[in-house]
PDB file of C-alpha atoms (C1' of nucleotides) in Angstrom:
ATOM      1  CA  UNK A   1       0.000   0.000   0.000  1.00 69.00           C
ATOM      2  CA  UNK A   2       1.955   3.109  -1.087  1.00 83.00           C
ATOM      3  CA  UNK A   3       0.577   6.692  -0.294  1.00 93.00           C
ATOM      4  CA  UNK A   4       1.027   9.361  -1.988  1.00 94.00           C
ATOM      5  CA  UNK A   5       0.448  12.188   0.724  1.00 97.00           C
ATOM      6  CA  UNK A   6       0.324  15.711   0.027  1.00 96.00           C
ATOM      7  CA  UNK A   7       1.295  17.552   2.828  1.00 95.00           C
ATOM      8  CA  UNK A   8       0.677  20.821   1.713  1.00 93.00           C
ATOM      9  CA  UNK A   9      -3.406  19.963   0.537  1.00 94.00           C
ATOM     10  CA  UNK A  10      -6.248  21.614   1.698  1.00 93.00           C
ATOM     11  CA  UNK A  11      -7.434  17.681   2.014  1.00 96.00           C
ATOM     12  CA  UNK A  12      -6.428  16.460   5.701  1.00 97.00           C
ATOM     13  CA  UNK A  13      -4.356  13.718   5.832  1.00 98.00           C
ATOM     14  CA  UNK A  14      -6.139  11.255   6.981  1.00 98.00           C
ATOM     15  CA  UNK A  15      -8.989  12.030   4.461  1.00 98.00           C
ATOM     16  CA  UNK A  16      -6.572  11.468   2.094  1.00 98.00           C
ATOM     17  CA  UNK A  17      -5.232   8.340   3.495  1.00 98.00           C
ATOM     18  CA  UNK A  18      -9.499   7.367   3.657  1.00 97.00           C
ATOM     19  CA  UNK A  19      -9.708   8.196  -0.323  1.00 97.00           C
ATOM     20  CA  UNK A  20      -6.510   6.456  -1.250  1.00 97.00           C
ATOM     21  CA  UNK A  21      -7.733   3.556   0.407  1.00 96.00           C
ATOM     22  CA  UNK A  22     -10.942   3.708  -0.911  1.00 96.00           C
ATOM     23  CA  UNK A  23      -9.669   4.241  -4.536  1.00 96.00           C
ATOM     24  CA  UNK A  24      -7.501   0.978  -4.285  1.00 95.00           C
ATOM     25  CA  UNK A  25     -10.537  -1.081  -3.355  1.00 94.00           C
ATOM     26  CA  UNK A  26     -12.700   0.162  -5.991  1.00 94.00           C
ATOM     27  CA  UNK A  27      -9.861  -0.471  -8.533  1.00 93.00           C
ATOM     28  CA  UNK A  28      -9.189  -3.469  -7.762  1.00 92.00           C
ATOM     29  CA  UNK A  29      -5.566  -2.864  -5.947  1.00 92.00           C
ATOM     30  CA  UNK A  30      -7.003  -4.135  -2.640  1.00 92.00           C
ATOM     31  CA  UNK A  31      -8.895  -7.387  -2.931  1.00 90.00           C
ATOM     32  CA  UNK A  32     -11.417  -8.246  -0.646  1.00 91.00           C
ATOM     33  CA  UNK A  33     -10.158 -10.308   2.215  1.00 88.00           C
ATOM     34  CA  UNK A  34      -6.730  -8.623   1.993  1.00 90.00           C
ATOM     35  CA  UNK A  35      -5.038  -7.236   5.009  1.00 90.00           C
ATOM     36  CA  UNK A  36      -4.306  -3.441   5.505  1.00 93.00           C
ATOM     37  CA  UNK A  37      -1.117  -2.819   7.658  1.00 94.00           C
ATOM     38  CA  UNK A  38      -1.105  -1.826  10.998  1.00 94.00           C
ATOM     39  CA  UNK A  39      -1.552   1.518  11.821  1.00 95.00           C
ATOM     40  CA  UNK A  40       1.916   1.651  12.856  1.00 95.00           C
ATOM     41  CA  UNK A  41       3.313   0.316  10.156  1.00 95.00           C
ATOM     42  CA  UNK A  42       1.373   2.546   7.840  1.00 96.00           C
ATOM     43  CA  UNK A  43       2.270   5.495  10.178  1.00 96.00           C
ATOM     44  CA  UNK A  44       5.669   5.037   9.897  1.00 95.00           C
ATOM     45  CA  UNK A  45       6.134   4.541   5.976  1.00 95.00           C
ATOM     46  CA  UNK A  46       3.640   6.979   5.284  1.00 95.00           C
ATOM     47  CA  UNK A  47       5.741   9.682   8.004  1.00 96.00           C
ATOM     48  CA  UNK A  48       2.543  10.370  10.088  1.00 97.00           C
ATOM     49  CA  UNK A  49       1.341   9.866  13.211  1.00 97.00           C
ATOM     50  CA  UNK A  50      -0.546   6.738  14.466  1.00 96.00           C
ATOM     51  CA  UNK A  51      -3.334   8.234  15.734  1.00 97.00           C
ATOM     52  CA  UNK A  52      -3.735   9.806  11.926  1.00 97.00           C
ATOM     53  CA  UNK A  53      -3.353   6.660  10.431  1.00 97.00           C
ATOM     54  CA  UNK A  54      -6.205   5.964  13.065  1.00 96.00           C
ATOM     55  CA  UNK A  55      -8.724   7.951  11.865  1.00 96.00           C
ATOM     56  CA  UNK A  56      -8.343   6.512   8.643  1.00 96.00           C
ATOM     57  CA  UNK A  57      -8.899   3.066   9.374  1.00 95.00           C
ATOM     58  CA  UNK A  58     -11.949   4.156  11.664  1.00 95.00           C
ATOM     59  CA  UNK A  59     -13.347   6.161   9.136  1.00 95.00           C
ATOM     60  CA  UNK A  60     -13.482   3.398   6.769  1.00 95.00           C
ATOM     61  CA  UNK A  61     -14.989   0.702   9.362  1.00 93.00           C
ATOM     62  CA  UNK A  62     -17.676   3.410   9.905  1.00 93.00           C
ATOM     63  CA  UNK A  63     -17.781   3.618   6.190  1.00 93.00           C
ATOM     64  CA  UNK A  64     -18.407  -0.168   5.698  1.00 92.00           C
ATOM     65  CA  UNK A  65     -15.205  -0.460   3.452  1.00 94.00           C
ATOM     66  CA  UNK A  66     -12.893  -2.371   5.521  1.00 93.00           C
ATOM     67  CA  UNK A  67     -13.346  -4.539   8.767  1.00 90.00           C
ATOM     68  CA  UNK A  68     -11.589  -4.313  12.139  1.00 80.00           C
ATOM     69  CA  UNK A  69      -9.882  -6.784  13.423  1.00 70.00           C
ATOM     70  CA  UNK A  70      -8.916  -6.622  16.652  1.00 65.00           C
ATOM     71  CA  UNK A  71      -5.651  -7.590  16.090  1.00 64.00           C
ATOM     72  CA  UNK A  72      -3.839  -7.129  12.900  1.00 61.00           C
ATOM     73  CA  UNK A  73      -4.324  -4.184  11.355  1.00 65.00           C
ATOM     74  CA  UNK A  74      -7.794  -4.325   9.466  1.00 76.00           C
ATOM     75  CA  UNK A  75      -9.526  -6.687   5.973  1.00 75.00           C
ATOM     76  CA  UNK A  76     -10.712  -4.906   3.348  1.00 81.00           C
ATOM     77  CA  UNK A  77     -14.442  -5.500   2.208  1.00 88.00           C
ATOM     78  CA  UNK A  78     -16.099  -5.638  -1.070  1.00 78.00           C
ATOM     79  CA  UNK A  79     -18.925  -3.946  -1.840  1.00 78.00           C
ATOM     80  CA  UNK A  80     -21.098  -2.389   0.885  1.00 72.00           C
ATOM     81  CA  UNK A  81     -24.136  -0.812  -0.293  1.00 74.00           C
ATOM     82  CA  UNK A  82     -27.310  -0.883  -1.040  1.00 86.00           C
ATOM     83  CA  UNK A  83     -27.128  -0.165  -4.458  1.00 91.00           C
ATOM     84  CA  UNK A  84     -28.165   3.532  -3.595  1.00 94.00           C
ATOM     85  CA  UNK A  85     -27.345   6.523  -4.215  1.00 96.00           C
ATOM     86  CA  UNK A  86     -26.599   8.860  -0.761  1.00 94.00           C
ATOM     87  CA  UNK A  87     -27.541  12.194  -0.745  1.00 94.00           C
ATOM     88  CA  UNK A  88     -24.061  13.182   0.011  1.00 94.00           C
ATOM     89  CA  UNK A  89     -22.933  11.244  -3.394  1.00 96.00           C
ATOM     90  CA  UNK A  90     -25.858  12.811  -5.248  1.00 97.00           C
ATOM     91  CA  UNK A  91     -24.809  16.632  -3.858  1.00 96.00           C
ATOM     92  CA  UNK A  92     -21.261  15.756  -4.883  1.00 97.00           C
ATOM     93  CA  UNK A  93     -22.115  14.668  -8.721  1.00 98.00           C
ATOM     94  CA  UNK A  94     -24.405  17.439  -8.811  1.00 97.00           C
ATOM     95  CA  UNK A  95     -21.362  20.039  -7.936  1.00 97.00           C
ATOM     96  CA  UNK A  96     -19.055  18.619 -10.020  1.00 98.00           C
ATOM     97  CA  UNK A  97     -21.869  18.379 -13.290  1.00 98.00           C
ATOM     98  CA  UNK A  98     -22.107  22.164 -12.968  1.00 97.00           C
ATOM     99  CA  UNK A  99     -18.313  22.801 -13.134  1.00 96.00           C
ATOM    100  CA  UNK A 100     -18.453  20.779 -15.703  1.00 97.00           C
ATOM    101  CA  UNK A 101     -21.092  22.839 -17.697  1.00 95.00           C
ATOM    102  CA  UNK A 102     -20.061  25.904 -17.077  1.00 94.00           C
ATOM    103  CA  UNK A 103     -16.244  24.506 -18.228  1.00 94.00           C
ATOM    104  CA  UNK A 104     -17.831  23.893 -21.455  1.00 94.00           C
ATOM    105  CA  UNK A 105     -18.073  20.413 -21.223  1.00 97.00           C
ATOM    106  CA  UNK A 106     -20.609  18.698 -23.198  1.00 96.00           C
ATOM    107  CA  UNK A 107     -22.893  15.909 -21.553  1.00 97.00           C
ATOM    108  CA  UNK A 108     -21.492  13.316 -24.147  1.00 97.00           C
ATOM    109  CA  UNK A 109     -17.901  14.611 -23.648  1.00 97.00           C
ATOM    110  CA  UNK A 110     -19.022  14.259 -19.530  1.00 98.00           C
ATOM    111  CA  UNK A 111     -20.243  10.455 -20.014  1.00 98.00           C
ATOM    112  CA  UNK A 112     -17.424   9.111 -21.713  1.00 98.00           C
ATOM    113  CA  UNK A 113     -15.155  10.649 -18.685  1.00 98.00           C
ATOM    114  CA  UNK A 114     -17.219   8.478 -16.357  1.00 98.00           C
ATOM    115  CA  UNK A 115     -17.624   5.715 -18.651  1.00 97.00           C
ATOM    116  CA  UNK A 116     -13.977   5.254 -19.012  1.00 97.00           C
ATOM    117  CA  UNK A 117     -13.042   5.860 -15.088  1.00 97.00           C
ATOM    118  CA  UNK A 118     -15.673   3.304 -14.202  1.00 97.00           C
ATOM    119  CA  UNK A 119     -14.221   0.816 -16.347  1.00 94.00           C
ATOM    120  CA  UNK A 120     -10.812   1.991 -15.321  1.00 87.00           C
ATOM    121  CA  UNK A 121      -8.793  -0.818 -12.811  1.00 69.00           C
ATOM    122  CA  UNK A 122     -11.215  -3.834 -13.600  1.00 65.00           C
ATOM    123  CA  UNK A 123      -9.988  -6.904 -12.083  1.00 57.00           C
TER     124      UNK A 123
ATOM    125  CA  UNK B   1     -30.934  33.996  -4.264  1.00 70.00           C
ATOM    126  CA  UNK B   2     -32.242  31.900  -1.208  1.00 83.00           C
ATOM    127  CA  UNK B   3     -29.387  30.556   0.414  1.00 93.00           C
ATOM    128  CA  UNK B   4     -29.363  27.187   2.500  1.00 95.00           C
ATOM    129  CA  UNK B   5     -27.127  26.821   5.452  1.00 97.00           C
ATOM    130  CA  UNK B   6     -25.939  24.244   7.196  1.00 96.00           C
ATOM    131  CA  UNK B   7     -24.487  25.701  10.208  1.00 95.00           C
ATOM    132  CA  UNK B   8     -23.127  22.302  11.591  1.00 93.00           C
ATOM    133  CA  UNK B   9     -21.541  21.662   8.286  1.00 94.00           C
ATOM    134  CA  UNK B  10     -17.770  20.916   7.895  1.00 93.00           C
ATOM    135  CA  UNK B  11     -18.130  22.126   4.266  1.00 96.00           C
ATOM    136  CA  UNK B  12     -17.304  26.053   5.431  1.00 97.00           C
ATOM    137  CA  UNK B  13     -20.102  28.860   5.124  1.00 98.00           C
ATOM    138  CA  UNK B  14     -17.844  30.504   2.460  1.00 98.00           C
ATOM    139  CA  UNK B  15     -17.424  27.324   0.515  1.00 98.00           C
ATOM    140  CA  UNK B  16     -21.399  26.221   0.959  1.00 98.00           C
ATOM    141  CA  UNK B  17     -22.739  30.194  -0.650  1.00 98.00           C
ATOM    142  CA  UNK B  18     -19.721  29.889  -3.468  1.00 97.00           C
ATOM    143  CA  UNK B  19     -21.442  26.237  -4.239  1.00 97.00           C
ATOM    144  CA  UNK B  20     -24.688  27.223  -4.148  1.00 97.00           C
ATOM    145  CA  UNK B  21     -24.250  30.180  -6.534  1.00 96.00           C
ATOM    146  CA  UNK B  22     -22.151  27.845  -9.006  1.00 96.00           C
ATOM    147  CA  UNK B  23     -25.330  25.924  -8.386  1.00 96.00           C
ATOM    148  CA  UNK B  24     -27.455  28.264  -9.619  1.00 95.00           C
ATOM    149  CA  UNK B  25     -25.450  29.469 -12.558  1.00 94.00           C
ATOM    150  CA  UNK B  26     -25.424  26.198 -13.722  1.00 94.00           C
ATOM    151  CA  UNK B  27     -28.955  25.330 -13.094  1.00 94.00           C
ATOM    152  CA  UNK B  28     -29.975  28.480 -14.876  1.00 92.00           C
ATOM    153  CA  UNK B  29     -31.449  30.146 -11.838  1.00 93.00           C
ATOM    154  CA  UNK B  30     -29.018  32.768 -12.383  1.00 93.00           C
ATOM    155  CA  UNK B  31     -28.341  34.315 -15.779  1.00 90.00           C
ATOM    156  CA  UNK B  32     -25.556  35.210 -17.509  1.00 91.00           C
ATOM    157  CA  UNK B  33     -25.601  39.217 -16.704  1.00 88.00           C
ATOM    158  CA  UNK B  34     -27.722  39.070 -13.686  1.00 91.00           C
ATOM    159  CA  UNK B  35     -26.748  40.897 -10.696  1.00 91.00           C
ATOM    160  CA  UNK B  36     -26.263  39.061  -7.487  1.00 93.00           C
ATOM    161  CA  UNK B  37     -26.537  40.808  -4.004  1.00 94.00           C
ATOM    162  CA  UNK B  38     -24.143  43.256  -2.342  1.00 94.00           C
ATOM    163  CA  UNK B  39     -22.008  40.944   0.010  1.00 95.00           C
ATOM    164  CA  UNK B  40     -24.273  43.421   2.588  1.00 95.00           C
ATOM    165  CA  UNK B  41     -27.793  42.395   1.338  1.00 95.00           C
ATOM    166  CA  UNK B  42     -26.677  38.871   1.178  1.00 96.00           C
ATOM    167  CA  UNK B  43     -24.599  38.610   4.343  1.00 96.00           C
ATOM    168  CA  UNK B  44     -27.668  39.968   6.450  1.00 95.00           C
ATOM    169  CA  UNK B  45     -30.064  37.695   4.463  1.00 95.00           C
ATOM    170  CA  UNK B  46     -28.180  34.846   5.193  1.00 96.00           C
ATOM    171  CA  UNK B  47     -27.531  35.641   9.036  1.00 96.00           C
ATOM    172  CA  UNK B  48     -23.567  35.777   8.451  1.00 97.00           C
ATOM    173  CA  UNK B  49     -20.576  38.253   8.640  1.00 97.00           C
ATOM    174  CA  UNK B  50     -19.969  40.380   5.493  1.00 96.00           C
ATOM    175  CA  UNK B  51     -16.553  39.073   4.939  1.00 97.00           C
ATOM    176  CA  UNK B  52     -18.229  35.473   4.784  1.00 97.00           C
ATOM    177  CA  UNK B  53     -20.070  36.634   1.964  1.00 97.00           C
ATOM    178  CA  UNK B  54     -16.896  38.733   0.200  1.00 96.00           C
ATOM    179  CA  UNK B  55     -14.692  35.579   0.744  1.00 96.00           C
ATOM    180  CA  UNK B  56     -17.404  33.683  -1.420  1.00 96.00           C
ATOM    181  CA  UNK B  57     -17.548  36.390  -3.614  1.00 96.00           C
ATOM    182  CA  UNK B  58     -14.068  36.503  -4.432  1.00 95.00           C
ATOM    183  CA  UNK B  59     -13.540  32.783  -4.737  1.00 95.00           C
ATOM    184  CA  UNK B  60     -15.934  32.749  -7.403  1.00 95.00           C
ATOM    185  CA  UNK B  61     -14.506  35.721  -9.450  1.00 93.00           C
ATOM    186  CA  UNK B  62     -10.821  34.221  -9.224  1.00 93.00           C
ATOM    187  CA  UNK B  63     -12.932  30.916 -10.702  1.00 93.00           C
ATOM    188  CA  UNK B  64     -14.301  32.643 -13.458  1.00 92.00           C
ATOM    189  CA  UNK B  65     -18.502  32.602 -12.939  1.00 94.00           C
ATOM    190  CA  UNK B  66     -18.823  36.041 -12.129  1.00 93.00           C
ATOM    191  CA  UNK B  67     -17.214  39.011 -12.963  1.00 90.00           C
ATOM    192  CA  UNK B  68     -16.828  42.109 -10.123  1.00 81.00           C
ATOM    193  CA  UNK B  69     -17.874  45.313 -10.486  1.00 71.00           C
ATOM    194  CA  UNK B  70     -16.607  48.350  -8.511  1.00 67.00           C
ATOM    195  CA  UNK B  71     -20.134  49.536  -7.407  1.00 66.00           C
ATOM    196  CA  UNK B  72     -23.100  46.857  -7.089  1.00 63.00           C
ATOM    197  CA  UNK B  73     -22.647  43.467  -6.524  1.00 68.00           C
ATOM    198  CA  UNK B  74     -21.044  41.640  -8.828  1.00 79.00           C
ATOM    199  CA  UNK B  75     -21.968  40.007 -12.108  1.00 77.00           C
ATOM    200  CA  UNK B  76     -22.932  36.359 -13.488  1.00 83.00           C
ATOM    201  CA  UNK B  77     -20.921  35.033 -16.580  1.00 89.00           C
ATOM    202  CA  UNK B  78     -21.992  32.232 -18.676  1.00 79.00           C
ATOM    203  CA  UNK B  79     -19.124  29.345 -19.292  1.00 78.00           C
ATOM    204  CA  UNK B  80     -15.761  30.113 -18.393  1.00 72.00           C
ATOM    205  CA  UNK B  81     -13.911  27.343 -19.291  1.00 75.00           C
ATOM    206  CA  UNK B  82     -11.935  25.952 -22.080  1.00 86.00           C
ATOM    207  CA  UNK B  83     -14.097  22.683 -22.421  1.00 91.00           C
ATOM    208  CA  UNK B  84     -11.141  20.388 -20.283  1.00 94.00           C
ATOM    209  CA  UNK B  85     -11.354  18.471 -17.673  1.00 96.00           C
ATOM    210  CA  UNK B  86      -9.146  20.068 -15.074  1.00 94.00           C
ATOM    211  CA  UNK B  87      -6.965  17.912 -12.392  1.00 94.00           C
ATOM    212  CA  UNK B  88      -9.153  19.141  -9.655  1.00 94.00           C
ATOM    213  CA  UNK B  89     -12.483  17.687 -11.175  1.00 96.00           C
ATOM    214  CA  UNK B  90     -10.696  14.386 -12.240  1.00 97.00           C
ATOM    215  CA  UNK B  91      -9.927  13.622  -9.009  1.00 96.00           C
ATOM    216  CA  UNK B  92     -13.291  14.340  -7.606  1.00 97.00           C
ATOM    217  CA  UNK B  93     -14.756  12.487 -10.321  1.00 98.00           C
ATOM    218  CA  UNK B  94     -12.823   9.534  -9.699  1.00 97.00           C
ATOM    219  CA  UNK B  95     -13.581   9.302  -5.864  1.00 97.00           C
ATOM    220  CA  UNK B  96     -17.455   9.435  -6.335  1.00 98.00           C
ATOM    221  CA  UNK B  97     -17.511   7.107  -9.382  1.00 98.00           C
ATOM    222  CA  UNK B  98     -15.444   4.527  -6.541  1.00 97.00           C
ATOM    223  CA  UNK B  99     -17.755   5.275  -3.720  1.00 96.00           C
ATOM    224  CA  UNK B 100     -20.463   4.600  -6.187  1.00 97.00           C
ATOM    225  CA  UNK B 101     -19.014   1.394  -7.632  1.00 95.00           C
ATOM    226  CA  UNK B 102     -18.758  -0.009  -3.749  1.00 94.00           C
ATOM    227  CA  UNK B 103     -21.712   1.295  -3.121  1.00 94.00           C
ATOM    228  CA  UNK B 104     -23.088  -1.684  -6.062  1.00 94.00           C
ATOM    229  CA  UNK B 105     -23.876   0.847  -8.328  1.00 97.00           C
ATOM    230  CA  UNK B 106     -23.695  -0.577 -11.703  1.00 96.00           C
ATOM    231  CA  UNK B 107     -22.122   1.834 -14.292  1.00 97.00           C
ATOM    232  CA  UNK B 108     -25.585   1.870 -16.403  1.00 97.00           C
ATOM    233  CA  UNK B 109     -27.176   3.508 -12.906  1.00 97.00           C
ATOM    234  CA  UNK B 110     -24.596   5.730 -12.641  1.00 98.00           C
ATOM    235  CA  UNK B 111     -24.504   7.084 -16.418  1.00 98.00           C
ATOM    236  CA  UNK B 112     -28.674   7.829 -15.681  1.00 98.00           C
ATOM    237  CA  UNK B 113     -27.950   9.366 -12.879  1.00 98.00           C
ATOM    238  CA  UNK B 114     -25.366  11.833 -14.813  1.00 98.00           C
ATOM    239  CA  UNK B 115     -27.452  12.187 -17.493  1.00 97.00           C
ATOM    240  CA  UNK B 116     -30.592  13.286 -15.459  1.00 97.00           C
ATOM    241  CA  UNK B 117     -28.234  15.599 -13.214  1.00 97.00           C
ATOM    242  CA  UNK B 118     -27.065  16.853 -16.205  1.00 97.00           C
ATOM    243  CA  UNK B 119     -29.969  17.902 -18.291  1.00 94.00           C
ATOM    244  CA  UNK B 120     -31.812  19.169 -15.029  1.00 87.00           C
ATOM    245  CA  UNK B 121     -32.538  22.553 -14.743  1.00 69.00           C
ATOM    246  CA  UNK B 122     -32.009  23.208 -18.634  1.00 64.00           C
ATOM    247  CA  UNK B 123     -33.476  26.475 -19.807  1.00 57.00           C
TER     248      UNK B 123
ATOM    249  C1'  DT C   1     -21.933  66.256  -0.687  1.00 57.24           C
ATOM    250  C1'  DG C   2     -23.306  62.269   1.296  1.00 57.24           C
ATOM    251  C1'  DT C   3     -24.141  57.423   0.874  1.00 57.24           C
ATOM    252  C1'  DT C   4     -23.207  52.839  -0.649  1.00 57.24           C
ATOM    253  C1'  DT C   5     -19.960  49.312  -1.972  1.00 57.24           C
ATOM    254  C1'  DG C   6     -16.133  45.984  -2.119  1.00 57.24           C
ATOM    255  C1'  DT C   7     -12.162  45.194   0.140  1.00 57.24           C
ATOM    256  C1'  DA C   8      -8.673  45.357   3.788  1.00 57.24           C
ATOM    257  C1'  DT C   9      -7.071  45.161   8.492  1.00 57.24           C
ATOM    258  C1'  DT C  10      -6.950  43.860  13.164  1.00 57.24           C
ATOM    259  C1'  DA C  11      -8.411  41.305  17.047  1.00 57.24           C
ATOM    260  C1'  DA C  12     -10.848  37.704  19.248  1.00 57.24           C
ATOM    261  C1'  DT C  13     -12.821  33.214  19.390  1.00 57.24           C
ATOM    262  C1'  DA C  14     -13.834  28.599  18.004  1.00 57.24           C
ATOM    263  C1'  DT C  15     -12.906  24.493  15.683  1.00 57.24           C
ATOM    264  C1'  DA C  16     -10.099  21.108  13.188  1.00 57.24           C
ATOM    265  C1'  DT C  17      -5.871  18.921  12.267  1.00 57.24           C
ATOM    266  C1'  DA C  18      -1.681  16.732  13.511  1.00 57.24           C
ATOM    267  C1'  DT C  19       1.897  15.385  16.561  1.00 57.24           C
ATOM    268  C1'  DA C  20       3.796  13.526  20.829  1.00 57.24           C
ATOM    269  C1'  DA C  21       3.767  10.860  24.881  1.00 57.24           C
ATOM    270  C1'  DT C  22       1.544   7.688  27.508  1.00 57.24           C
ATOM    271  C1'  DA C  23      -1.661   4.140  28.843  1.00 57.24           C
ATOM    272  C1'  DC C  24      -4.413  -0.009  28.522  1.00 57.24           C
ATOM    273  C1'  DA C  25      -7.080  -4.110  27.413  1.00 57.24           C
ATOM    274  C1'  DA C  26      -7.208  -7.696  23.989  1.00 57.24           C
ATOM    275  C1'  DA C  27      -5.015 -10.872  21.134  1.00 57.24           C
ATOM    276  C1'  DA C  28      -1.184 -13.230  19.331  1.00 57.24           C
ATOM    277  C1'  DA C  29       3.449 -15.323  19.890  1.00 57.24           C
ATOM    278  C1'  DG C  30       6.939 -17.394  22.458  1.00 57.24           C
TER     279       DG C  30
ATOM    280  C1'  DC D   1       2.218 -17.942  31.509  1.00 57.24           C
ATOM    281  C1'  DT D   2       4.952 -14.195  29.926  1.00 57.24           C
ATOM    282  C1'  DT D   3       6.047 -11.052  26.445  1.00 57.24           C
ATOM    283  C1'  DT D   4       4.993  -8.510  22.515  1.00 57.24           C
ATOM    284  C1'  DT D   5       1.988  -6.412  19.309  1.00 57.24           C
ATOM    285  C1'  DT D   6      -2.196  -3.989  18.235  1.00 57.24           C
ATOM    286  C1'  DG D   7      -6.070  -0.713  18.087  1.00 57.24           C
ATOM    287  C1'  DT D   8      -7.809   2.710  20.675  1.00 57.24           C
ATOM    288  C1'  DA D   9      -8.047   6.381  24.152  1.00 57.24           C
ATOM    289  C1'  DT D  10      -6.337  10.382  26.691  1.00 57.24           C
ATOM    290  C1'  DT D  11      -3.890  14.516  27.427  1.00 57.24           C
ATOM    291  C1'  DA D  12      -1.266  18.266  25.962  1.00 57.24           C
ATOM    292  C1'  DT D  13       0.523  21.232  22.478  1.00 57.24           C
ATOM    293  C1'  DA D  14       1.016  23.609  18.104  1.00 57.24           C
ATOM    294  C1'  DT D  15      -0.826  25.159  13.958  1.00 57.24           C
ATOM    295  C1'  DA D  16      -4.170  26.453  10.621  1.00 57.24           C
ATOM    296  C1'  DT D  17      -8.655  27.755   9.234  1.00 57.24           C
ATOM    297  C1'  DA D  18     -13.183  29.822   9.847  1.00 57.24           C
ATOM    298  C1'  DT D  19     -16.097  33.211  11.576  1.00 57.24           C
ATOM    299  C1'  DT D  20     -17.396  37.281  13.745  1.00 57.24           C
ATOM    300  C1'  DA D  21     -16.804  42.085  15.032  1.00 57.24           C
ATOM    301  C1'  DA D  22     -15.273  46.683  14.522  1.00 57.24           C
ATOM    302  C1'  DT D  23     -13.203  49.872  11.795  1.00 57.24           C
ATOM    303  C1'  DA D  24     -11.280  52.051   7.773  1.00 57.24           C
ATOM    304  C1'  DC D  25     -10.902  53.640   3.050  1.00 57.24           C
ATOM    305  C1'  DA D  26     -11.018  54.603  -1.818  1.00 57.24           C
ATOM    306  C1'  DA D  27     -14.213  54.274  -5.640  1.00 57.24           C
ATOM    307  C1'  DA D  28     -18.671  54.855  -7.512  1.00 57.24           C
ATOM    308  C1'  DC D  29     -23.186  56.419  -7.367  1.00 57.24           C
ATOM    309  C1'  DA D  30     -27.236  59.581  -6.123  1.00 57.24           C
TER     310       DA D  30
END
DNA sequence: TGTTTGTATTAATATATATAATACAAAAAG
DNA sequence: CTTTTTGTATTATATATATTAATACAAACA
């Protein structure tokens, strides 16, 4: 699991640790089943603090993405939902769909963006 | 412009009236050449400081979706882009399309979804 | 002239983030 | 059983950001 962590974002780290994470499950980097290193382990190769590294992880439990183990850092689960889209997720597309239009991007142009990242990192 | 705030948001009150105004450019609530509020009008509407409002303000000039004027609010421009997906919008992109994917969103859901977000609020 | 406007400054306060040091119960390893 | 590792919690500290408040000022308008 290598992190690329950019101290100087606006994005906390562990939010980015949380996305990175998050990223590599959905593209098929992290497997389900797979064990996440410890939180000190992670901590130290990623240069943070445990309690950081912490977050993460708890964020992600809460999140239904990964599983806590109580020993052994934590396993990373497949999918979680319900096959729904949150209202968080729908106020997020919606933001990003109007700084699309107003960039000038078509809908068509749009689609093939999302059909391509979607089909991006297929196992 | 009716503003919605969500005090006990972490998205900051700056960042939730710049949103909402890109929102309504977008969703053709507000016009190309329409005047928006004096950061006055609209801070005491809203129930927040006047630099709140000016902060907002100013993030969305240095973005490109409304222009300033010296005297009178400030101004709403149509597209401002060059048609290109920037770095920024990639990344954001990428993050819900994942969420969505673990979520057991099927990428035929998700294009509807776009599409319908997309054509909404067409003049 | 007098008022309004956007912006700037300063100070004060609150919250969030991150680190550091320490502690502790649970689980694994020996 | 003893030792070590692990995730989590606590406390303290430092830093950054967000927000409000009060004030100021030049530019533009009436």
């Amino acid at each position: 699991m290598l992190l690329q962590l950019d101290f100087s974002s606006d994005v906390p780290i562990y939010m980015q640790i949380r996305n990175q994470i998050l990223l590599g499950i959905a593209g098929g980097k992290l497997s389900p089943g797979e064990k996440l290193p410890t939180v000190r382990a992670l901590a130290d190769e990623a240069g943070v603090n445990m309690m950081t590294v912490s977050k993460a992880y708890q964020l992600l439990k809460q999140e239904g993405y990964i599983a806590g183990e109580r020993r052994g850092g934590a396993v990373v689960i497949g999918k979680s939902g319900e096959s729904v889209f949150s209202d968080k997720m729908k106020s997020a597309l919606k933001l990003i769909i109007s700084e699309a239009k107003l960039s000038g991007i078509s809908k068509e142009t749009f689609i093939k963006q999302v059909q391509q990242m979607y089909e991006e990192g297929e196992v």
